[in-house]
Each structure stands twice: as structure tokens, then as C-alpha cells.
Coordinates of C-alpha atoms in Angstrom, one line a residue:
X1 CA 45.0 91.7 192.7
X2 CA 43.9 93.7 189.4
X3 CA 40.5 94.0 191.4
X4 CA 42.1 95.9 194.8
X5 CA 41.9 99.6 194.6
X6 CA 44.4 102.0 195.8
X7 CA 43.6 102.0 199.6
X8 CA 43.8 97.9 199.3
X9 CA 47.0 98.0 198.1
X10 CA 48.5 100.5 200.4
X11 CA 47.1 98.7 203.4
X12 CA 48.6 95.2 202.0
X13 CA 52.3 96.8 201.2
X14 CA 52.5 100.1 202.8
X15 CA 51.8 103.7 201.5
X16 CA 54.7 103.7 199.1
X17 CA 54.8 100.3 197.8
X18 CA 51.4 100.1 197.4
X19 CA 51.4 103.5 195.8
X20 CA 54.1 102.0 193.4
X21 CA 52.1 98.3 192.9
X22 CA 49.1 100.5 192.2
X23 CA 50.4 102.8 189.3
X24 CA 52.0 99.8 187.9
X25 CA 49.0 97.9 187.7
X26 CA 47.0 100.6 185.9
X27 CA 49.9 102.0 183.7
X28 CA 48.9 102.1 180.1
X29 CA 50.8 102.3 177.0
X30 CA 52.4 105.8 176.2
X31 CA 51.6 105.5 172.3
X32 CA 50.2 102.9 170.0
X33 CA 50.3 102.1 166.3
X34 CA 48.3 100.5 164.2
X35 CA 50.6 98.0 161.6
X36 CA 49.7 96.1 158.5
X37 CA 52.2 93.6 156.7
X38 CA 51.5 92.7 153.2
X39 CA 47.7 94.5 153.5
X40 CA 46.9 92.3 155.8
X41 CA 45.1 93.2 159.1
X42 CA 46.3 95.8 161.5
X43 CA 48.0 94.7 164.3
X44 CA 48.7 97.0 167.5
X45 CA 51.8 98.0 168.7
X46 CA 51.5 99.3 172.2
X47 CA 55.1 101.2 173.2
X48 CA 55.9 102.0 176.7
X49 CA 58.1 103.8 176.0
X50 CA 59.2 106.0 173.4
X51 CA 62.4 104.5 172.2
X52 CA 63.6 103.3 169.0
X53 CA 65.0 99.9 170.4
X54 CA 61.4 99.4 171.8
X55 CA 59.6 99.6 168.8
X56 CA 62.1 97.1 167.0
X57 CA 61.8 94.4 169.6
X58 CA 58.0 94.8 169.3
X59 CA 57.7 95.1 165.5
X60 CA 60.1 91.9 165.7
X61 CA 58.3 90.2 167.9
X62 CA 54.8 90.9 166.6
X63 CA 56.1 89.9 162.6
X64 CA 58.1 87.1 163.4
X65 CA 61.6 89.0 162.5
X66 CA 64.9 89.0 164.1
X67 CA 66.2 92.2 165.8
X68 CA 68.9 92.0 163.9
X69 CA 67.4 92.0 160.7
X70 CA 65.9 95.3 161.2
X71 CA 68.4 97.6 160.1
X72 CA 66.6 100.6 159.9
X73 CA 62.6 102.2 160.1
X74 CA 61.3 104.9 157.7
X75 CA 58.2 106.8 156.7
X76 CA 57.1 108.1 153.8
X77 CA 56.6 111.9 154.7
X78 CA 55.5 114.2 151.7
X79 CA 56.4 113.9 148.1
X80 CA 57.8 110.4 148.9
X81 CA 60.8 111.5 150.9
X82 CA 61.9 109.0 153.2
X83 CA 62.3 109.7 156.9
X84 CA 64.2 107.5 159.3
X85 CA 62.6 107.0 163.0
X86 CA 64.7 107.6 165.8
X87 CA 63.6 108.6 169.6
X88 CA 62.8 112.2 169.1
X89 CA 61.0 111.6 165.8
X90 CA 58.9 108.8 167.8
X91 CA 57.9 111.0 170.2
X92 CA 56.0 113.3 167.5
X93 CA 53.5 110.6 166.5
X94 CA 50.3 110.7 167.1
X95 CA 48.2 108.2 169.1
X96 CA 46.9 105.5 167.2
X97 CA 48.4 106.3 164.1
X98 CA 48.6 103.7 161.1
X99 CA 51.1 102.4 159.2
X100 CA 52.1 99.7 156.3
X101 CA 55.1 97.8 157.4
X102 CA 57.3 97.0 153.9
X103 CA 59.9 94.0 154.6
X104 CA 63.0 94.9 152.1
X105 CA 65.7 92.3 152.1

């Protein structure tokens, strides 16, 4: 199915579906980051969307953690001062951008 281009897929389904199948296939991740725990490697986080909720469940996921355990996401902006992630401030990252993941319990 990956292999089937657009026309393929529109024959198979129709013009619409296949239209739909066919974008959904090829979508690709809006924004990803680059993590390290602990200075470990960097794993990526690829977000589909640009939501707080969505980078929890994949941070959790990808570290072992419990959603519920994350209580809140900051980076460390200029002269140290912490800044708290939420949807809009997701949305200004950059591609590909890296970051250290500290666990504090």
C-alpha cells in the first residue's frame, strides 16, 4: 500500500478517499526534538501536532514516565530564567531543536 502512488489510490477508493488515504500515508511530523536524559543519547520526539498534551504522552512514553507524573515542562531561556511550555510557546520552536530532559521528583 506505502508503494501505490496517488492515482493508485484514487482508483482503489475513489477521488476523495483516496485523496485522504494518500496524504495520510505521506504525512510527516509537524516538528521534532532532539532529547537526552541523564547525557545519554538523543532520542527523537516526532509531534504531530503542536500540543502540550502531545508532547507529555510522547516524552512519557519514550522515558518510561507516567503522564501523571509530569507536572509541568520548562526551558531554560537566557540568564537561567525558567520558561514553562504550553501550546503557543510549542509552536515557536524550531525544527530539530535539542534539549536535556531533567527528571525532578
Amino acid at each position: 500500500m506505502l508503494r501505490m502512488n496517488r492515482r493508485d489510490l484514487m482508483d482503489v477508493c475513489g477521488t476523495g478517499d483516496g485523496i485522504r488515504l494518500y496524504n495520510l500515508l505521506r504525512k510527516k511530523p509537524r516538528l521534532t526534538l532532539y532529547v537526552a536524559k541523564d547525557d545519554s543519547l538523543y532520542q527523537a520526539i516526532l509531534l504531530e501536532t503542536l500540543t502540550l498534551y502531545e508532547l507529555v504522552r510522547k516524552l512519557s512514553e519514550k522515558f518510561g514516565l507516567q503522564q501523571n507524573q509530569v507536572h509541568s515542562i520548562a526551558r531554560l531561556c537566557m540568564n537561567g530564567i525558567p520558561v514553562a511550555f504550553d501550546d503557543a510557546f510549542i509552536a515557536t520552536l524550531d525544527d530539530e531543536s535539542a534539549f536535556a530532559l531533567l527528571i525532578i521528583q
